[in-house]
Every structure is written in structure tokens, then in C-alpha cells.
Short mmCIF file of C-alpha atoms and ligand atoms in Angstrom, two decimals:
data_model
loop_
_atom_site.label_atom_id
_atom_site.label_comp_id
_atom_site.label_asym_id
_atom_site.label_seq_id
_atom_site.Cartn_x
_atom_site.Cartn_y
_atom_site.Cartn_z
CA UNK A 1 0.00 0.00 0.00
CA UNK A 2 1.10 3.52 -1.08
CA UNK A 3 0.01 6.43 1.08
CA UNK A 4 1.01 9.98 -0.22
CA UNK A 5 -0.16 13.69 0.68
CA UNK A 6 -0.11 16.34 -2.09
CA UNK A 7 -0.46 20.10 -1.31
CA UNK A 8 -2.63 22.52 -3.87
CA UNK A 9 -1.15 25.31 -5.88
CA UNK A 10 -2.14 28.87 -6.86
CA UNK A 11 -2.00 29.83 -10.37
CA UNK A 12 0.07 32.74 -10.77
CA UNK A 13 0.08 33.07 -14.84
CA UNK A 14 -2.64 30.92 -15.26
CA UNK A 15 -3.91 27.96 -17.21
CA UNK A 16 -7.74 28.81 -18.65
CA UNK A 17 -8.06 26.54 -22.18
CA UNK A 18 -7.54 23.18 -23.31
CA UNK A 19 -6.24 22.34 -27.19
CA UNK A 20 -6.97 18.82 -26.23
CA UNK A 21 -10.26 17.34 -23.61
CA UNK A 22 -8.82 13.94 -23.81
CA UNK A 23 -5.53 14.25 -22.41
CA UNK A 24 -6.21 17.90 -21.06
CA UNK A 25 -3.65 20.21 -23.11
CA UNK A 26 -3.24 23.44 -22.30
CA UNK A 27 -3.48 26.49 -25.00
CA UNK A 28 -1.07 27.62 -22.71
CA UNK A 29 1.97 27.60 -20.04
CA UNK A 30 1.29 28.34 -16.68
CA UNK A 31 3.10 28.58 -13.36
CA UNK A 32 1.98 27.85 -10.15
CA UNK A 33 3.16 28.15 -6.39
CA UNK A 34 2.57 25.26 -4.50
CA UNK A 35 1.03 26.08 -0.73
CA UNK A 36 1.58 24.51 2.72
CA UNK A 37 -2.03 24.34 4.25
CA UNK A 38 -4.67 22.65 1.69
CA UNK A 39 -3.69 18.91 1.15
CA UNK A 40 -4.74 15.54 -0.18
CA UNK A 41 -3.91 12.26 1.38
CA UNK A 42 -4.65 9.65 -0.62
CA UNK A 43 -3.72 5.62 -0.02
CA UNK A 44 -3.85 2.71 -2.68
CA UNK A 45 -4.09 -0.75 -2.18
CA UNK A 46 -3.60 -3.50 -4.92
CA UNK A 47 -6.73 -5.47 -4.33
CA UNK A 48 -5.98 -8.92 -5.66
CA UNK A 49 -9.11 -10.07 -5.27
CA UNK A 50 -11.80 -7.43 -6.03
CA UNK A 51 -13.16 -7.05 -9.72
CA UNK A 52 -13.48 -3.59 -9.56
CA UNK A 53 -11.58 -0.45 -8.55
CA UNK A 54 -13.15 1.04 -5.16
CA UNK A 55 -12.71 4.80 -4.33
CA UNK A 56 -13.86 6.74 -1.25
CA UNK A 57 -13.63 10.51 -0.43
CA UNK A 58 -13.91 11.93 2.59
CA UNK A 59 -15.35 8.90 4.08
CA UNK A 60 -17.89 8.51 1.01
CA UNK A 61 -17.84 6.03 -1.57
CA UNK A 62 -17.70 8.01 -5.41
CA UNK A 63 -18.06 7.02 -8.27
CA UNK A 64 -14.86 8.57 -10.08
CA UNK A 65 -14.46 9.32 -14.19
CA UNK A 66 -11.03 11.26 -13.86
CA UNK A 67 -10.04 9.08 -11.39
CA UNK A 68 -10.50 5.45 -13.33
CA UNK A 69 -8.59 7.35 -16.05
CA UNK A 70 -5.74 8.01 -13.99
CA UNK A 71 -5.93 4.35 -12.79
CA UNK A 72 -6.22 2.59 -16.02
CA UNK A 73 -3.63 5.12 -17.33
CA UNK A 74 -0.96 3.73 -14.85
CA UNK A 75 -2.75 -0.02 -14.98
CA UNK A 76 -2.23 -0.34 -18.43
CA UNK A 77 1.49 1.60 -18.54
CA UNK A 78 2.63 -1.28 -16.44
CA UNK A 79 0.52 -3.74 -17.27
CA UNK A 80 -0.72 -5.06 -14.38
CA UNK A 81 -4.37 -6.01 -14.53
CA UNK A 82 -5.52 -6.13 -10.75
CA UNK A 83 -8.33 -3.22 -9.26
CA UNK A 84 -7.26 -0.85 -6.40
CA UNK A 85 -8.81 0.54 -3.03
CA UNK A 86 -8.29 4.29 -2.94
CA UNK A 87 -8.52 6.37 0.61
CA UNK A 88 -8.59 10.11 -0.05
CA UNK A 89 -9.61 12.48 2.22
CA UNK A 90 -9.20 16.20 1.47
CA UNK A 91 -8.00 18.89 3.77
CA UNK A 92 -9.38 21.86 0.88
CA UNK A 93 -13.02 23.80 0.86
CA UNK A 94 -13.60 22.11 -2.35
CA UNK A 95 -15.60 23.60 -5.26
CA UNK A 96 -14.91 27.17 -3.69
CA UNK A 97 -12.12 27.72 -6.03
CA UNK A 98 -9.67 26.70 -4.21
CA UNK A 99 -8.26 24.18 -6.33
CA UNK A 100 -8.82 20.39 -4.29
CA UNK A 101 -8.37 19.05 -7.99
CA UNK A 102 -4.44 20.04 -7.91
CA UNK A 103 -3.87 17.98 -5.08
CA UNK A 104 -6.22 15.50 -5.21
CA UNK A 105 -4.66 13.86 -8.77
CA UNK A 106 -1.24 14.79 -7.78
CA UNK A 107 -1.37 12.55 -4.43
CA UNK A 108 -3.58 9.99 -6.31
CA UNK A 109 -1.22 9.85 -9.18
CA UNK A 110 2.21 9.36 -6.88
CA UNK A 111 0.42 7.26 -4.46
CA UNK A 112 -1.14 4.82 -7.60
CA UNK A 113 2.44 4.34 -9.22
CA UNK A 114 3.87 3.66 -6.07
CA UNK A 115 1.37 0.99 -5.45
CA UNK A 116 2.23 -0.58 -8.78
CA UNK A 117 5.56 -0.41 -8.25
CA UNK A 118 5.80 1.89 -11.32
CA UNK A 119 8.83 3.47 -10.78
CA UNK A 120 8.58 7.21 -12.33
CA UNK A 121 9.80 10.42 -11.74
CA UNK A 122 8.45 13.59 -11.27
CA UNK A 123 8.17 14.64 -14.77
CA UNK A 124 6.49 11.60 -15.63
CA UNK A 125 4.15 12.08 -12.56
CA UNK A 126 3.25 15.48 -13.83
CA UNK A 127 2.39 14.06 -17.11
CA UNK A 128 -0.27 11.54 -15.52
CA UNK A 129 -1.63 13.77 -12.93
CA UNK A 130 -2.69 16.43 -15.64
CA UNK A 131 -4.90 13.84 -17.36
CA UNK A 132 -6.85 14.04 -14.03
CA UNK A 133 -6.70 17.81 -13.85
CA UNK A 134 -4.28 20.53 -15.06
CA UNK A 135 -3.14 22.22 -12.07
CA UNK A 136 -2.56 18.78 -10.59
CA UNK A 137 0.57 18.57 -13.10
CA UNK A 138 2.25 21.43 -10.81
CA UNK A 139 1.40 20.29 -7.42
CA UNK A 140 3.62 17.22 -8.03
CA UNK A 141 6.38 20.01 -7.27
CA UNK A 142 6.86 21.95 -4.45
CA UNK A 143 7.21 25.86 -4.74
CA UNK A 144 6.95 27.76 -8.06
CA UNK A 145 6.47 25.24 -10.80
CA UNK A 146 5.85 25.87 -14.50
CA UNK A 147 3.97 23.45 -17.04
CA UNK A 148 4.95 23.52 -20.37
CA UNK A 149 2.03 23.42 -22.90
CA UNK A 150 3.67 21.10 -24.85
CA UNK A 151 2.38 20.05 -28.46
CA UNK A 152 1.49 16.51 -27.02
CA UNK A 153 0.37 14.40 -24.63
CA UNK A 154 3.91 13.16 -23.84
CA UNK A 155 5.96 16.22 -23.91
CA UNK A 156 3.46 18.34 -21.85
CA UNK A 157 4.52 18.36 -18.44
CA UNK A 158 5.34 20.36 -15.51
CA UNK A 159 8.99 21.24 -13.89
CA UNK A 160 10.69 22.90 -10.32
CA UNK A 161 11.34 26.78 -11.00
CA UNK A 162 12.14 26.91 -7.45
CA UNK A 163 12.50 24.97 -4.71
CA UNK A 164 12.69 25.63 -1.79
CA UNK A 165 11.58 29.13 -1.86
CA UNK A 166 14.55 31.28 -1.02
CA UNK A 167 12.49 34.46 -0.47
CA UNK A 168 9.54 35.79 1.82
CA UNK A 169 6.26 35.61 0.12
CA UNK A 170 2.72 34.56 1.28
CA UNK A 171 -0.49 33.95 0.10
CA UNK A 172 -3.70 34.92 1.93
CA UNK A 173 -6.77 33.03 1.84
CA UNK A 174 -9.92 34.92 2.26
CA UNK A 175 -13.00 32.34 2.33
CA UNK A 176 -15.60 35.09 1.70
CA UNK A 177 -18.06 32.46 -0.10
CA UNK A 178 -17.38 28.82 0.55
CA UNK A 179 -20.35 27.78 -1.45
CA UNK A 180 -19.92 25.30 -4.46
CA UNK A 181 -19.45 26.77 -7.92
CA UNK A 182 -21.60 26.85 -10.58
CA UNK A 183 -19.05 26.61 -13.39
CA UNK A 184 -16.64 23.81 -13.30
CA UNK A 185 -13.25 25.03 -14.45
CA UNK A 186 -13.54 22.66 -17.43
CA UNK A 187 -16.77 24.14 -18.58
CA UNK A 188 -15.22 27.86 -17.99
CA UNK A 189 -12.61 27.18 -20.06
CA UNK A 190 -14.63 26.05 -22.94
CA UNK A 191 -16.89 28.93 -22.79
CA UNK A 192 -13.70 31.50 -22.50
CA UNK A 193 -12.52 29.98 -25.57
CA UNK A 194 -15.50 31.48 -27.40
CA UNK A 195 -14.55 34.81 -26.12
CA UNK A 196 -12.93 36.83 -29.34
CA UNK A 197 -10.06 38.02 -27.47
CA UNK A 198 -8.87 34.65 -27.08
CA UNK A 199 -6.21 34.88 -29.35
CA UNK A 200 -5.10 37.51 -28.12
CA UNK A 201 -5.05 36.80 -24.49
CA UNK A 202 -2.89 33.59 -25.37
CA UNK A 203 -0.06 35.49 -26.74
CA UNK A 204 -0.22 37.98 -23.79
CA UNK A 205 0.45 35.12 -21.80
CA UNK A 206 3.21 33.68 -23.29
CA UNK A 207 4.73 37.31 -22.59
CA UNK A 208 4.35 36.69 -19.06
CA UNK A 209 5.50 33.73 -18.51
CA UNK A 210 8.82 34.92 -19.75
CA UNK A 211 8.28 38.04 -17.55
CA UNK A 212 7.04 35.75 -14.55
CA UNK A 213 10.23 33.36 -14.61
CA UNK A 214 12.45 36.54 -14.73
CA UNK A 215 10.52 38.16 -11.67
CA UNK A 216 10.83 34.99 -9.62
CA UNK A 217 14.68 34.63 -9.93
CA UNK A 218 15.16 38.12 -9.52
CA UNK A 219 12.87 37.67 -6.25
CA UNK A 220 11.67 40.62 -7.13
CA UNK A 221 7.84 40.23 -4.98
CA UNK A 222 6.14 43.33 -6.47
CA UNK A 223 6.65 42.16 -9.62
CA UNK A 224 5.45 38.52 -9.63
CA UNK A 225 2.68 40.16 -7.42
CA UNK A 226 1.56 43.03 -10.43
CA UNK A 227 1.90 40.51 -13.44
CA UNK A 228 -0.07 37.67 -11.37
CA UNK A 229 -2.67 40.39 -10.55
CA UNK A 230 -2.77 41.20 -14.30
CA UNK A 231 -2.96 37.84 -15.49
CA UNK A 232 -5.98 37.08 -13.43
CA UNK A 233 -8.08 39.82 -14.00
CA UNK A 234 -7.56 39.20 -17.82
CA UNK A 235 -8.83 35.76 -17.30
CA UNK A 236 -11.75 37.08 -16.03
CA UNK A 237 -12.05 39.66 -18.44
CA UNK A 238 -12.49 36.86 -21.21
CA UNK A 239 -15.49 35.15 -19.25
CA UNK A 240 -17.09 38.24 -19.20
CA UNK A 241 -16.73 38.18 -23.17
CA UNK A 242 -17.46 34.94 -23.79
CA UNK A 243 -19.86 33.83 -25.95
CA UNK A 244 -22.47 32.89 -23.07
CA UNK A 245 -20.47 35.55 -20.70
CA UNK A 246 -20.37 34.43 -17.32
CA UNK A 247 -18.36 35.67 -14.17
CA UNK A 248 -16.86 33.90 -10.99
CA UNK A 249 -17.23 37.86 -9.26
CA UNK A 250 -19.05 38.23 -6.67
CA UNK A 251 -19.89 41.73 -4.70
CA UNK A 252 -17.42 40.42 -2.22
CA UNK A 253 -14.72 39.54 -4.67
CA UNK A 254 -15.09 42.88 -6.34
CA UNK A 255 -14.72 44.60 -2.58
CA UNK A 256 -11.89 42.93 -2.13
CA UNK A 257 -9.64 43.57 -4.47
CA UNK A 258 -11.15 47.39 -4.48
CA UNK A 259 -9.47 47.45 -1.23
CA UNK A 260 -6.34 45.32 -2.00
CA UNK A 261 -6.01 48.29 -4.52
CA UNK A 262 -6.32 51.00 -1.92
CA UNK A 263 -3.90 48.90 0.34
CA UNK A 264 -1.08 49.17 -2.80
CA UNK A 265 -1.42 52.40 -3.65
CA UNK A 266 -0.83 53.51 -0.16
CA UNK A 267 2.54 51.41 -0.77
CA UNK A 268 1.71 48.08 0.61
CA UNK A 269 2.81 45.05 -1.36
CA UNK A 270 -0.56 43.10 -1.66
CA UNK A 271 -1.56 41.78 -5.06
CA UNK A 272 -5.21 39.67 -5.74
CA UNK A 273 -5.54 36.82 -7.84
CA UNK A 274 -8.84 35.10 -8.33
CA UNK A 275 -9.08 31.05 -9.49
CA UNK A 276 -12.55 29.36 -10.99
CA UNK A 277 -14.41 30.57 -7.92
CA UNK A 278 -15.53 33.84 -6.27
CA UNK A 279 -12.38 33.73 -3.44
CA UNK A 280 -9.23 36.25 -3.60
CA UNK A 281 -6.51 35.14 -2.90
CA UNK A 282 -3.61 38.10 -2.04
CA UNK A 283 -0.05 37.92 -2.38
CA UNK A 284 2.26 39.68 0.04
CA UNK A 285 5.40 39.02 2.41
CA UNK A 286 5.04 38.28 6.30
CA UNK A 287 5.78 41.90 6.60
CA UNK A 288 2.64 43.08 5.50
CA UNK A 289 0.56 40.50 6.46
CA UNK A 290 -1.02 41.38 9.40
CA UNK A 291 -1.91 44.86 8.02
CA UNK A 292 -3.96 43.23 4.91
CA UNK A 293 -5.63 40.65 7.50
CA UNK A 294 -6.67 43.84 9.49
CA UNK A 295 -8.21 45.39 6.75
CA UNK A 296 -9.83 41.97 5.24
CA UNK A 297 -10.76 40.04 7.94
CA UNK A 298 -14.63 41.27 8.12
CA UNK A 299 -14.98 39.55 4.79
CA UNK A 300 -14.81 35.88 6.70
CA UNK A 301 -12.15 33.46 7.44
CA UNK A 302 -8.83 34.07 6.59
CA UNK A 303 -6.06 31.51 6.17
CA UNK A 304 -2.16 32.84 5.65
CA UNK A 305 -0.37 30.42 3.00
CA UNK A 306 3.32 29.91 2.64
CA UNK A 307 4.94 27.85 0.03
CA UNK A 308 4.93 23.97 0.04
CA UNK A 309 6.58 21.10 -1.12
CA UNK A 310 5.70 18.59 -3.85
CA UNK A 311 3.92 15.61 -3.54
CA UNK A 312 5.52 13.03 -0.91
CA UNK A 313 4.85 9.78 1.01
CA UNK A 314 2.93 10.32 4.91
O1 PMV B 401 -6.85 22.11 -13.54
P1 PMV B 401 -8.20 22.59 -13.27
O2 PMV B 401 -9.21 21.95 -14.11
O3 PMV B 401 -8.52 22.54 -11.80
O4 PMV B 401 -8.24 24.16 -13.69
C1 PMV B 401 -7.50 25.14 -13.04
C2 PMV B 401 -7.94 26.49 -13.47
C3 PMV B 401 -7.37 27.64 -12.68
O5 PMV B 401 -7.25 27.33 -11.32
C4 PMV B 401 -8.31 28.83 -12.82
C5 PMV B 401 -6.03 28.09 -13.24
C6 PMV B 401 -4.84 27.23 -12.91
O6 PMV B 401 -3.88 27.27 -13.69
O7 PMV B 401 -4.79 26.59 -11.84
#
């Protein structure tokens, strides 16, 4: 038996469009820091005698699409033909936009090979854990992590930028709304891909990922904060264009980064980034911290992030 925690990750440039549903390939790169306090634990058992694969969540048995792909994926790689018990139990508000999916196929995707004694690294890990879901491929890392679009379903795969994280930087957590979403990030992505400024978002991206990797060696925090900040609000820019426009906003969201604005502009480093959800997240450094959490904390609970590590055994 293979038991394995993984930790989620925050987009910083991020990924919003698949070229390909079947193996989930991105139109784009992204990059991602990987967090210390939202984790998956996840055990698999070869079950030599069972005909079928059983999975439980949280104490609940699921039925689970993305999951039997990830399972057969790996089954068939090594060709080994037995069924598996998986144990996950997530430590992540899930559906609030707060990513459960990046850790929840990263530590099912380890934890699976190891059970199969599929040796593979963590490269190859990333490549398996995006067919479950995208961000998954950068939680295998700890830290900032970029995934490569790639051109194909074997050379698209995520990689360390930098790990440990030599430099102060944090990410607060407001949980304003911890209510499901509406829009899964698969079916946001297809509808943002109807939005005419697609094409042009795309190449504005690949801009910043060149900009991002610069700003994170330089450790330069104000910078990785203002081009994350952009790259999210053009993300949900292009919802609101879409075809059927749509938008993860709430009131509260649109409060909050009204007064993460205010907060820079009287010279505190604080930068918001939004996923498929109505939450902010903030960047900063623990020297600001407790200032923003002053200022935020009437919006509900707030949870201070620093950067994790990749995906390891428990
Ligand atoms: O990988 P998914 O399907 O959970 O989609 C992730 C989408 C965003 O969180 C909005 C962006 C990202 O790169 O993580």
C-alpha cells in the first residue's frame, strides 16, 4: 500500500483553455506556487481479489471518471491487470475555487504508481496527474512550478522553477463564499474559448511567462505580485466576453480587491488573484501581512499560506 499527501497550488500566470479534452492540453503555459495548508492524502491498495476499482472521499464512496482514467492510465502503462482501493480524504473547501483538484490527482497519481511499483519520476508524474486535472501537473512540485504546454500528450509536463523558496512571500486566503461553484473550471474554459479576445489573451500570456520566470529569480515580490494580478483579471475579463459571458465575481470579490487596490497604492505590497471561484486570494510578504488581514478580515475566514513542497509519502 502507497500512502502519499499532495499540497494545492495557486495559479500565478494561469492555465484557462484546453487544445486537447482527452488528455487535457493546455493552449497555454502556466506557473503555479505550491502552498503549505490545503492537502490531499490519498492511499492505494492493490486489491488482488476485487473485480473492480473502489474509491472513497472523505469517508464517502464516489463514483470517479477522472479518477479510473488516472488508474487505467498507470494499470495499463505497467501492465498489471488487478483493481485498487483508494482512501482520499481532502484537507481543501472544495468547489470554492480553491483548487482540491491540484492535489487530489497529484497525491492519487504518486500514491497509484507507487502501489504498482511503477517506478517514475516527477516529470512523468506530472504528465499523468494532468490527465486528471491541469493544475494537478504542478502540485507534483513543491514551490513555483511551470507546465509547459507542450504540443502533445507526452511532452506536456510540468517542472521545479524553485524549490525551496529562497524568499519571503505569502499567500492569503480569504473564504468570503465557501459555497460550491456553478461553473466547473472545465466548462469555464470552454466557454472563454469562445470569447474573441482569445487569441489575443494567449499570446499575452506567453509574454508573461517569460516576464514571470524573470521576476521569480530576480525575487523581485512586487513584480510577480503586479503581473499575477494582471494575469488574473484578464482571465476574467475573457469570461465576461465569452460567448455565453459568465463571471466567478461576486460583490465580495469585487470589494476585495477594491481594497487590496487601496492597500497598494498607499505602498503596501498586496496583489489579488482570483481562481474558478468567487475567493481572492492576495499575495504579500510576512511583513505586510497582518496589516492586509486587518483590513480583510470582516470579509470571513482568513487563512495565511506559505509555500509547500511537492507531492511526498505520509
Ligand atoms: O486544472 P483545473 O481543471 O482545476 O483548472 C485550473 C484552473 C485555474 O485554477 C483557474 C487556473 C490554474 O492554472 O490553476
Amino acid at each position: 500500500m502507497a500512502k502519499v499527501r499532495a499540497y494545492t497550488n495557486i495559479a500565478l500566470i494561469k492555465y484557462w483553455g484546453k487544445s486537447d479534452l482527452n488528455w487535457n492540453l493546455p493552449t497555454s503555459s502556466s506557473i503555479g506556487l505550491t502552498l503549505d495548508r490545503f492537502y490531499t492524502d490519498t492511499s492505494v491498495e492493490i486489491d488482488q481479489f476485487s473485480k473492480k476499482d473502489f474509491f472513497q472521499l472523505n469517508g464517502q464512496q464516489i463514483e470517479g471518471p477522472k479518477i479510473s482514467k488516472i488508474i487505467n492510465f498507470i494499470r495499463n502503462s505497467c501492465g498489471n491487470k488487478n483493481f485498487v482501493k483508494v482512501i482520499s480524504e481532502n484537507h481543501v473547501p472544495t468547489s470554492a475555487g480553491l483548487a482540491s483538484s491540484a492535489s487530489a490527482f497529484a497525491a492519487l497519481t504518486k500514491a497509484a504508481s507507487q502501489a504498482f511499483g511503477f517506478e517514475l519520476d516527477n516529470r512523468e508524474l506530472s504528465k499523468i496527474a494532468r490527465i486528471g486535472s491541469g493544475s494537478a501537473s504542478r502540485s507534483i512540485f513543491g514551490g513555483f512550478s511551470i507546465w509547459h504546454k507542450g504540443q502533445n500528450k507526452d511532452d506536456s509536463f510540468a517542472e521545479s522553477i524553485l524549490d525551496p523558496v529562497d524568499f519571503d512571500i505569502r499567500v492569503i486566503d480569504i473564504l468570503a463564499d465557501k459555497r460550491v461553484k456553478k461553473i466547473s473550471s472545465s466548462q469555464g474554459m470552454q466557454l472563454a474559448q469562445t470569447s474573441p479576445n482569445y487569441d489575443s489573451w494567449l499570446k499575452k500570456n506567453d509574454r508573461q511567462i517569460d516576464e514571470m520566470l524573470k521576476a521569480i529569480s530576480d525575487h523581485d515580490l512586487e513584480k510577480i505580485g503586479l503581473i499575477a494580478e494582471t494575469n488574473s483579471a484578464s482571465m476574467h475579463e475573457l469570461n465576461r466576453t465569452a460567448k455565453i459571458p459568465f463571471d466567478y465575481f461576486t460583490e465580495n470579490t469585487r470589494e476585495i480587491i477594491a481594497e487590496v487596490d487601496q492597500l497598494y497604492k498607499k505602498g503596501i505590497l498586496a496583489f489579488a488573484t482570483v481562481d474558478a471561484g468567487p475567493n481572492v486570494k492576495v499575495i504579500t510578504n510576512s511583513e505586510y501581512q497582518e496589516k492586509i488581514i486587518n483590513v480583510l478580515k470582516e470579509y470571513g475566514e482568513i487563512l495565511v499560506q506559505k509555500p509547500g513542497r511537492g507531492v511526498a509519502d505520509v
